[in-house]
């Protein structure tokens, strides 16, 4: 098969790495890709949020299967355009992608399906929103309804912070994403993520993970896209995972089907677990980044068959072949991230890395120039390893990190502290 992956991050490098290992894969193109992806696949410049351009590209290159990495092309309907053109695609329709693109839509689905989640109210005007905050008190969570690149959620520990967040959102700080605001009850507990493939009707769990969102050790400092992750997540025991599937994911998928907008792709359920009970924090309609990197390390080539089965509506015929293993990824980022940082600095030491089925450096923001690898983004490398235990995976990953020579980079030394 000729396969096209859309995206350019560590998530897409790990997807490409897994797909490449499947004998079904004759040719792999990643658009736009990065320097690490270019070492294993063809990269092509393409406006991946333009459905027409993606369809033309797929037709010109005789693509049999498209895998959509990030949420933005899904929200703009790229998967719909591909399906209309008769191209097999892994990823939900724009209508089903609202599970990520609209927080109030997700709340509506939770109400209709009885999925446990935080109590909430929706507002389109500031004054009633502020009155509600005063009535409920802090801590309280204020969310811009739309996609805000992970920045639209304010967990307010006091009322004033929440009220200020309302002013920011209705003041246009998040553009159209903040035209509607969801205010939620603050949930206590431990967060973990569950990843489930869906073909519109059937579902298949492909693993659990936990990430570290804060930039600093001890989970302190500013929020980032994620500084490291590991799989499985010990807090999501088989019993709690089964509850999450039965009470949250399955009813959601059934409700989407009932509405005539079935969900096909990967559903990433962000969960809060307390006293053995999972509650939904949010859905994403794509793989997490960097969670995908640890899932791909554990699943390997079979993920290609599973994604294809999801796209073709035959998930019920499949199963996951699990090894009893653990994986961890350490994000190496440019100093200054998530604030401003330097670009174009040289990364050395990557050639000497052991790269095999248990050790991989997945690239995120990199480009190559004159035979050198240069940093071109905030999160730059995802150093990923697998082991029989989480400790073994962690020791391997940090041994690789220590072999990287990049003075302008930094990473956290404590990924996985909660689980170890
Ligand atoms: P989201 O973008 O919805 O995942 O929110 C970002 C982060 O905010 C989550 O990963 C949680 O850590 C936190 N968060 C969101 N909603 C709540 C809530 N209702 N209670 C506590 N923390 C929350
Ligand atoms: N690592 C969090 C996310 O991908 O949304």
Short mmCIF file of C-alpha atoms and ligand atoms in Angstrom, two decimals:
data_model
loop_
_atom_site.label_atom_id
_atom_site.label_comp_id
_atom_site.label_asym_id
_atom_site.label_seq_id
_atom_site.Cartn_x
_atom_site.Cartn_y
_atom_site.Cartn_z
CA UNK A 1 0.00 0.00 0.00
CA UNK A 2 1.01 3.61 -0.56
CA UNK A 3 0.47 5.45 2.69
CA UNK A 4 0.32 9.16 3.47
CA UNK A 5 0.68 10.47 7.04
CA UNK A 6 -0.27 14.10 7.70
CA UNK A 7 1.75 16.00 10.31
CA UNK A 8 5.28 16.92 11.35
CA UNK A 9 5.79 16.14 15.03
CA UNK A 10 7.16 13.37 17.22
CA UNK A 11 3.71 11.79 17.02
CA UNK A 12 3.96 11.49 13.25
CA UNK A 13 7.57 10.25 13.37
CA UNK A 14 6.49 7.43 15.68
CA UNK A 15 3.47 6.61 13.49
CA UNK A 16 5.73 6.54 10.43
CA UNK A 17 8.25 4.31 12.24
CA UNK A 18 5.52 1.80 13.19
CA UNK A 19 3.80 1.84 9.79
CA UNK A 20 7.13 1.43 7.92
CA UNK A 21 7.75 -1.85 9.74
CA UNK A 22 4.55 -3.38 8.40
CA UNK A 23 5.17 -5.44 5.25
CA UNK A 24 1.99 -3.97 3.75
CA UNK A 25 3.69 -0.60 3.46
CA UNK A 26 5.19 -0.22 -0.05
CA UNK A 27 5.69 3.53 -0.01
CA UNK A 28 5.34 6.02 2.83
CA UNK A 29 5.01 9.78 2.39
CA UNK A 30 4.74 12.14 5.36
CA UNK A 31 3.57 15.70 4.80
CA UNK A 32 5.20 17.93 5.79
CA UNK A 33 7.40 15.70 8.02
CA UNK A 34 10.68 16.66 9.72
CA UNK A 35 14.37 15.75 9.59
CA UNK A 36 13.94 12.49 11.51
CA UNK A 37 11.00 11.38 9.40
CA UNK A 38 13.01 12.15 6.25
CA UNK A 39 15.48 9.43 7.31
CA UNK A 40 12.78 6.74 7.00
CA UNK A 41 10.16 8.09 4.58
CA UNK A 42 9.60 10.58 1.79
CA UNK A 43 8.58 14.02 2.98
CA UNK A 44 6.45 16.40 0.92
CA UNK A 45 5.38 20.02 1.36
CA UNK A 46 1.60 20.20 1.53
CA UNK A 47 -1.01 22.43 3.15
CA UNK A 48 -2.50 19.68 5.31
CA UNK A 49 -5.49 21.75 6.44
CA UNK A 50 -6.63 22.25 2.83
CA UNK A 51 -8.87 19.29 1.99
CA UNK A 52 -8.76 19.94 -1.76
CA UNK A 53 -4.96 20.04 -1.78
CA UNK A 54 -4.72 16.84 0.27
CA UNK A 55 -7.16 15.01 -2.05
CA UNK A 56 -5.21 16.12 -5.16
CA UNK A 57 -1.94 15.06 -3.58
CA UNK A 58 -3.37 11.65 -2.63
CA UNK A 59 -4.67 11.12 -6.17
CA UNK A 60 -1.44 12.22 -7.86
CA UNK A 61 0.61 9.89 -5.67
CA UNK A 62 -1.72 6.89 -5.88
CA UNK A 63 -2.20 6.92 -2.10
CA UNK A 64 -4.23 3.98 -0.74
CA UNK A 65 -4.47 5.07 2.88
CA UNK A 66 -4.18 8.40 4.70
CA UNK A 67 -3.46 8.68 8.44
CA UNK A 68 -4.23 12.09 9.92
CA UNK A 69 -1.95 13.05 12.84
CA UNK A 70 -3.08 16.40 14.32
CA UNK A 71 -6.54 17.73 15.15
CA UNK A 72 -6.55 20.85 12.96
CA UNK A 73 -7.03 19.05 9.60
CA UNK A 74 -9.73 16.88 11.19
CA UNK A 75 -11.61 19.93 12.47
CA UNK A 76 -11.51 21.50 9.00
CA UNK A 77 -12.92 18.36 7.35
CA UNK A 78 -9.88 16.92 5.57
CA UNK A 79 -10.99 13.35 6.42
CA UNK A 80 -14.45 14.12 4.96
CA UNK A 81 -12.95 15.39 1.68
CA UNK A 82 -10.77 12.26 1.39
CA UNK A 83 -13.71 9.92 2.06
CA UNK A 84 -15.84 11.77 -0.51
CA UNK A 85 -13.03 11.24 -3.02
CA UNK A 86 -12.96 7.53 -2.23
CA UNK A 87 -9.61 7.55 -0.41
CA UNK A 88 -9.37 5.33 2.68
CA UNK A 89 -8.61 7.51 5.71
CA UNK A 90 -7.96 7.02 9.41
CA UNK A 91 -9.51 9.96 11.27
CA UNK A 92 -12.95 11.30 12.14
CA UNK A 93 -15.25 13.58 10.17
CA UNK A 94 -15.36 17.27 11.09
CA UNK A 95 -18.69 16.61 12.76
CA UNK A 96 -17.24 13.81 14.93
CA UNK A 97 -14.05 15.84 15.57
CA UNK A 98 -16.24 18.27 17.54
CA UNK A 99 -15.54 15.92 20.47
CA UNK A 100 -12.23 17.79 20.64
CA UNK A 101 -13.07 21.04 18.82
CA UNK A 102 -15.98 22.01 21.10
CA UNK A 103 -15.97 21.52 24.87
CA UNK A 104 -19.70 22.27 25.11
CA UNK A 105 -20.44 19.65 22.44
CA UNK A 106 -18.55 17.06 24.49
CA UNK A 107 -20.56 18.03 27.57
CA UNK A 108 -23.77 17.61 25.56
CA UNK A 109 -22.67 14.10 24.52
CA UNK A 110 -21.80 13.25 28.14
CA UNK A 111 -25.26 14.40 29.25
CA UNK A 112 -26.97 12.36 26.52
CA UNK A 113 -24.91 9.22 27.17
CA UNK A 114 -24.67 9.43 30.97
CA UNK A 115 -20.84 9.50 30.95
CA UNK A 116 -19.47 10.72 34.31
CA UNK A 117 -17.75 14.11 34.00
CA UNK A 118 -17.46 17.40 35.92
CA UNK A 119 -20.68 19.37 36.55
CA UNK A 120 -20.74 22.43 34.29
CA UNK A 121 -22.54 25.44 32.85
CA UNK A 122 -22.16 27.18 29.45
CA UNK A 123 -22.06 30.92 28.86
CA UNK A 124 -21.93 33.32 25.92
CA UNK A 125 -21.83 36.45 28.08
CA UNK A 126 -19.47 37.60 30.81
CA UNK A 127 -21.83 38.82 33.55
CA UNK A 128 -23.84 35.60 34.04
CA UNK A 129 -20.56 33.64 33.86
CA UNK A 130 -19.06 35.74 36.65
CA UNK A 131 -22.21 35.42 38.75
CA UNK A 132 -21.99 31.65 38.35
CA UNK A 133 -18.34 31.66 39.46
CA UNK A 134 -19.25 33.69 42.59
CA UNK A 135 -22.09 31.30 43.33
CA UNK A 136 -19.95 28.16 42.91
CA UNK A 137 -16.75 29.47 44.50
CA UNK A 138 -13.18 28.29 43.84
CA UNK A 139 -11.42 26.12 42.88
CA UNK A 140 -13.20 26.16 39.53
CA UNK A 141 -12.21 25.55 35.91
CA UNK A 142 -12.85 27.98 33.03
CA UNK A 143 -12.58 26.68 29.46
CA UNK A 144 -12.78 28.37 26.07
CA UNK A 145 -15.19 26.28 24.02
CA UNK A 146 -13.08 25.94 20.86
CA UNK A 147 -9.58 24.78 19.89
CA UNK A 148 -7.00 26.98 21.63
CA UNK A 149 -3.81 24.94 21.16
CA UNK A 150 -4.04 23.58 24.71
CA UNK A 151 -4.10 27.07 26.25
CA UNK A 152 -7.84 27.57 26.62
CA UNK A 153 -8.20 25.95 30.06
CA UNK A 154 -7.72 27.92 33.27
CA UNK A 155 -7.74 25.89 36.47
CA UNK A 156 -8.52 28.70 38.94
CA UNK A 157 -7.65 28.13 42.57
CA UNK A 158 -9.35 31.43 43.55
CA UNK A 159 -12.42 33.33 42.29
CA UNK A 160 -10.50 36.33 40.98
CA UNK A 161 -8.39 34.17 38.64
CA UNK A 162 -11.59 32.66 37.26
CA UNK A 163 -13.24 36.06 36.80
CA UNK A 164 -10.10 37.36 35.04
CA UNK A 165 -10.18 34.33 32.75
CA UNK A 166 -13.77 35.22 31.79
CA UNK A 167 -12.66 38.75 30.88
CA UNK A 168 -9.77 37.38 28.82
CA UNK A 169 -11.92 34.89 26.94
CA UNK A 170 -14.80 37.23 26.13
CA UNK A 171 -12.22 39.94 25.47
CA UNK A 172 -10.99 37.87 22.52
CA UNK A 173 -7.78 36.40 23.94
CA UNK A 174 -8.63 33.07 22.28
CA UNK A 175 -10.35 34.48 19.19
CA UNK A 176 -13.49 32.62 18.11
CA UNK A 177 -12.59 29.74 20.45
CA UNK A 178 -13.59 31.93 23.40
CA UNK A 179 -16.97 33.12 22.09
CA UNK A 180 -18.53 30.47 24.31
CA UNK A 181 -17.15 29.44 27.69
CA UNK A 182 -17.68 26.29 29.73
CA UNK A 183 -17.28 26.58 33.51
CA UNK A 184 -16.64 23.31 35.28
CA UNK A 185 -16.48 21.87 38.71
CA UNK A 186 -12.86 21.27 39.77
CA UNK A 187 -12.15 17.53 39.89
CA UNK A 188 -9.56 16.09 42.21
CA UNK A 189 -7.67 12.89 41.50
CA UNK A 190 -4.93 11.51 39.29
CA UNK A 191 -5.02 12.08 35.53
CA UNK A 192 -4.37 9.39 32.95
CA UNK A 193 -5.22 8.84 29.31
CA UNK A 194 -6.93 5.96 27.54
CA UNK A 195 -6.51 5.45 23.78
CA UNK A 196 -9.24 3.63 21.89
CA UNK A 197 -9.58 2.85 18.19
CA UNK A 198 -13.12 3.19 16.86
CA UNK A 199 -14.63 2.21 13.51
CA UNK A 200 -17.93 4.00 14.05
CA UNK A 201 -19.41 1.13 16.00
CA UNK A 202 -16.83 -1.15 17.60
CA UNK A 203 -14.01 -0.06 19.87
CA UNK A 204 -10.60 -1.48 20.74
CA UNK A 205 -8.36 -0.24 23.56
CA UNK A 206 -4.77 0.25 22.39
CA UNK A 207 -3.33 1.27 25.72
CA UNK A 208 -3.03 3.79 28.50
CA UNK A 209 -0.48 6.53 29.19
CA UNK A 210 0.36 9.41 31.48
CA UNK A 211 2.17 12.57 30.49
CA UNK A 212 3.85 15.43 32.31
CA UNK A 213 2.35 18.72 31.14
CA UNK A 214 4.37 21.14 33.27
CA UNK A 215 7.75 22.36 32.11
CA UNK A 216 9.53 21.95 35.46
CA UNK A 217 10.59 19.03 37.62
CA UNK A 218 8.10 18.01 40.28
CA UNK A 219 5.34 19.05 37.82
CA UNK A 220 5.87 22.76 38.40
CA UNK A 221 5.97 25.81 36.13
CA UNK A 222 4.17 26.60 32.91
CA UNK A 223 1.99 24.19 30.93
CA UNK A 224 3.50 22.70 27.79
CA UNK A 225 2.36 20.26 25.12
CA UNK A 226 3.96 17.54 27.28
CA UNK A 227 7.52 16.99 28.57
CA UNK A 228 7.44 13.20 28.70
CA UNK A 229 5.11 10.23 28.92
CA UNK A 230 4.97 6.56 29.76
CA UNK A 231 2.74 3.60 29.04
CA UNK A 232 0.98 1.79 30.62
CA UNK A 233 -0.40 4.14 33.29
CA UNK A 234 -0.40 2.18 36.56
CA UNK A 235 -3.34 4.22 37.90
CA UNK A 236 -5.52 2.89 35.06
CA UNK A 237 -5.81 -0.67 36.34
CA UNK A 238 -7.65 -3.21 34.20
CA UNK A 239 -10.70 -2.71 36.41
CA UNK A 240 -10.75 1.09 36.08
CA UNK A 241 -10.04 0.84 32.36
CA UNK A 242 -13.06 -1.45 32.01
CA UNK A 243 -15.19 1.11 33.87
CA UNK A 244 -13.95 3.88 31.59
CA UNK A 245 -14.77 1.79 28.52
CA UNK A 246 -18.25 0.83 29.78
CA UNK A 247 -19.31 4.13 31.35
CA UNK A 248 -17.57 6.71 29.16
CA UNK A 249 -16.14 5.55 25.81
CA UNK A 250 -18.75 3.00 24.72
CA UNK A 251 -21.75 5.27 25.50
CA UNK A 252 -20.03 8.15 23.65
CA UNK A 253 -19.43 6.06 20.54
CA UNK A 254 -23.03 4.79 20.67
CA UNK A 255 -24.38 8.33 21.01
CA UNK A 256 -22.28 9.55 18.07
CA UNK A 257 -23.63 6.71 15.95
CA UNK A 258 -27.21 7.39 17.07
CA UNK A 259 -26.82 11.01 15.91
CA UNK A 260 -25.73 9.90 12.46
CA UNK A 261 -22.15 11.16 13.01
CA UNK A 262 -20.22 7.99 13.85
CA UNK A 263 -16.68 8.38 15.19
CA UNK A 264 -13.90 6.66 13.25
CA UNK A 265 -10.28 7.05 14.28
CA UNK A 266 -8.54 7.18 17.65
CA UNK A 267 -10.39 8.57 20.62
CA UNK A 268 -8.10 9.84 23.37
CA UNK A 269 -9.99 10.05 26.64
CA UNK A 270 -8.37 12.25 29.30
CA UNK A 271 -9.58 10.85 32.61
CA UNK A 272 -9.51 11.93 36.25
CA UNK A 273 -9.40 8.96 38.62
CA UNK A 274 -10.42 9.18 42.23
CA UNK A 275 -11.43 6.37 44.61
CA UNK A 276 -11.40 3.86 41.76
CA UNK A 277 -13.84 5.88 39.64
CA UNK A 278 -12.87 7.47 36.31
CA UNK A 279 -14.46 10.73 35.13
CA UNK A 280 -13.97 12.34 31.73
CA UNK A 281 -11.81 15.50 31.67
CA UNK A 282 -11.79 15.87 27.89
CA UNK A 283 -11.66 14.03 24.61
CA UNK A 284 -9.13 14.44 21.85
CA UNK A 285 -9.78 12.97 18.42
CA UNK A 286 -6.15 12.09 17.61
CA UNK A 287 -3.17 10.50 19.28
CA UNK A 288 -1.53 12.45 22.09
CA UNK A 289 1.91 13.91 21.52
CA UNK A 290 4.14 12.59 23.19
CA UNK A 291 1.78 9.77 24.31
CA UNK A 292 1.70 8.36 20.77
CA UNK A 293 5.46 7.77 20.88
CA UNK A 294 5.20 5.35 23.81
CA UNK A 295 2.12 3.63 22.37
CA UNK A 296 3.87 3.09 19.01
CA UNK A 297 6.97 1.76 20.75
CA UNK A 298 4.78 -0.86 22.46
CA UNK A 299 2.48 -1.70 19.54
CA UNK A 300 4.94 -1.64 16.63
CA UNK A 301 3.93 -2.70 13.13
CA UNK A 302 0.53 -4.17 14.10
CA UNK A 303 -0.84 -0.66 14.58
CA UNK A 304 -0.97 -0.29 10.80
CA UNK A 305 -3.37 -3.26 10.54
CA UNK A 306 -5.44 -1.94 13.43
CA UNK A 307 -5.78 1.57 11.96
CA UNK A 308 -6.68 0.10 8.58
CA UNK A 309 -9.32 -2.12 10.20
CA UNK A 310 -10.77 0.92 11.98
CA UNK A 311 -10.94 2.83 8.69
CA UNK A 312 -12.56 -0.13 6.93
CA UNK A 313 -15.12 -0.80 9.67
CA UNK A 314 -13.75 -4.20 10.65
CA UNK A 315 -12.34 -3.60 14.12
CA UNK A 316 -14.36 -6.48 15.57
CA UNK A 317 -12.13 -8.87 13.56
CA UNK A 318 -8.97 -7.59 15.23
CA UNK A 319 -7.17 -7.77 18.55
CA UNK A 320 -4.01 -6.30 20.03
CA UNK A 321 -1.06 -8.62 20.57
CA UNK A 322 0.33 -7.27 23.82
CA UNK A 323 3.82 -7.82 25.09
CA UNK A 324 3.97 -7.32 28.84
CA UNK A 325 6.20 -4.27 28.40
CA UNK A 326 6.60 -0.62 29.37
CA UNK A 327 7.73 2.40 27.40
CA UNK A 328 8.87 5.90 28.29
CA UNK A 329 9.63 8.99 26.25
CA UNK A 330 11.64 11.99 27.39
CA UNK A 331 11.03 15.26 25.56
CA UNK A 332 14.14 17.32 24.83
CA UNK A 333 13.09 20.92 24.22
CA UNK A 334 14.80 24.18 23.29
CA UNK A 335 15.80 26.28 26.35
CA UNK A 336 13.10 28.90 26.87
CA UNK A 337 10.20 26.65 25.78
CA UNK A 338 7.23 27.07 26.30
CA UNK A 339 8.22 30.73 26.03
CA UNK A 340 10.52 32.07 23.33
CA UNK A 341 13.54 30.04 22.27
CA UNK A 342 16.34 30.01 19.76
CA UNK A 343 16.03 28.17 16.44
CA UNK A 344 18.68 26.77 14.13
CA UNK A 345 21.04 25.43 16.80
CA UNK A 346 23.00 22.26 15.95
CA UNK A 347 22.24 18.90 17.60
CA UNK A 348 25.08 16.38 17.74
CA UNK A 349 25.35 12.82 18.96
CA UNK A 350 22.27 11.43 17.24
CA UNK A 351 24.23 9.20 14.83
CA UNK A 352 25.58 7.16 17.74
CA UNK A 353 22.12 6.39 19.17
CA UNK A 354 21.02 2.75 19.24
CA UNK A 355 17.88 2.69 17.09
CA UNK A 356 15.94 -0.56 17.13
CA UNK A 357 12.60 -1.94 18.25
CA UNK A 358 13.30 -0.87 21.85
CA UNK A 359 15.19 2.41 21.46
CA UNK A 360 14.27 5.32 19.20
CA UNK A 361 14.83 9.03 19.03
CA UNK A 362 11.68 10.42 17.44
CA UNK A 363 12.10 13.91 16.03
CA UNK A 364 9.63 16.74 16.57
CA UNK A 365 10.90 20.22 15.66
CA UNK A 366 13.97 19.42 13.58
CA UNK A 367 15.22 20.17 10.09
CA UNK A 368 18.38 19.16 8.29
CA UNK A 369 20.86 21.44 6.57
CA UNK A 370 24.26 20.56 5.14
CA UNK A 371 24.28 17.16 6.76
CA UNK A 372 23.47 18.51 10.22
CA UNK A 373 20.33 18.24 12.35
CA UNK A 374 19.07 21.64 13.50
CA UNK A 375 16.44 22.48 16.11
CA UNK A 376 13.46 24.22 14.51
CA UNK A 377 10.81 24.15 17.22
CA UNK A 378 10.09 24.17 20.96
CA UNK A 379 9.79 20.45 21.55
CA UNK A 380 12.60 18.99 19.46
CA UNK A 381 13.32 15.32 20.26
CA UNK A 382 11.42 12.48 21.93
CA UNK A 383 13.89 9.98 23.30
CA UNK A 384 11.91 6.78 23.66
CA UNK A 385 12.72 3.34 25.06
CA UNK A 386 10.98 0.13 25.99
CA UNK A 387 11.73 -2.36 28.76
CA UNK A 388 10.30 -5.20 30.82
CA UNK A 389 9.68 -2.70 33.61
CA UNK A 390 9.10 1.04 33.63
CA UNK A 391 12.39 1.46 35.48
CA UNK A 392 14.24 -0.37 32.71
CA UNK A 393 12.56 1.72 30.01
CA UNK A 394 13.42 4.86 31.94
CA UNK A 395 17.09 3.91 32.46
CA UNK A 396 17.46 3.22 28.73
CA UNK A 397 15.75 6.44 27.72
CA UNK A 398 17.90 8.61 30.00
CA UNK A 399 21.08 6.80 28.88
CA UNK A 400 20.23 7.89 25.33
CA UNK A 401 19.35 11.45 26.41
CA UNK A 402 22.77 11.71 28.06
CA UNK A 403 24.40 10.87 24.71
CA UNK A 404 22.84 13.87 22.98
CA UNK A 405 25.10 16.88 22.57
CA UNK A 406 22.87 19.93 22.35
CA UNK A 407 23.82 22.74 24.76
CA UNK A 408 20.73 24.79 23.80
CA UNK A 409 18.35 22.00 24.86
CA UNK A 410 16.87 20.89 28.18
CA UNK A 411 14.75 18.06 29.55
CA UNK A 412 13.17 16.91 32.80
CA UNK A 413 15.06 14.32 34.88
CA UNK A 414 11.95 13.07 36.69
CA UNK A 415 9.64 11.68 34.01
CA UNK A 416 7.61 8.84 35.53
CA UNK A 417 8.17 9.87 39.17
CA UNK A 418 4.56 9.28 40.07
CA UNK A 419 4.54 5.76 38.68
CA UNK A 420 7.91 4.76 40.12
P1 LIG B 1 -8.09 20.01 28.90
O1 LIG B 1 -7.51 20.88 27.82
O2 LIG B 1 -9.57 20.02 28.99
O3 LIG B 1 -7.42 18.68 28.97
O4 LIG B 1 -7.56 20.67 30.26
C1 LIG B 1 -6.19 20.84 30.50
C2 LIG B 1 -5.86 20.37 31.88
O5 LIG B 1 -6.60 21.13 32.83
C3 LIG B 1 -6.24 18.93 32.16
O6 LIG B 1 -5.29 18.03 31.72
C4 LIG B 1 -6.39 18.95 33.65
O7 LIG B 1 -5.13 18.87 34.27
C5 LIG B 1 -6.97 20.31 33.92
N1 LIG B 1 -8.42 20.24 34.04
C6 LIG B 1 -9.33 20.38 33.05
N2 LIG B 1 -10.59 20.26 33.52
C7 LIG B 1 -10.47 20.04 34.84
C8 LIG B 1 -11.42 19.86 35.91
N3 LIG B 1 -12.74 19.90 35.68
N4 LIG B 1 -10.94 19.66 37.14
C9 LIG B 1 -9.60 19.64 37.39
N5 LIG B 1 -8.68 19.85 36.45
C10 LIG B 1 -9.09 20.03 35.18
N1 LIG B 2 0.15 15.52 25.35
C1 LIG B 2 -1.15 16.06 25.35
C2 LIG B 2 -1.82 16.11 24.06
O1 LIG B 2 -1.37 15.60 23.05
O2 LIG B 2 -2.91 16.68 23.99
#
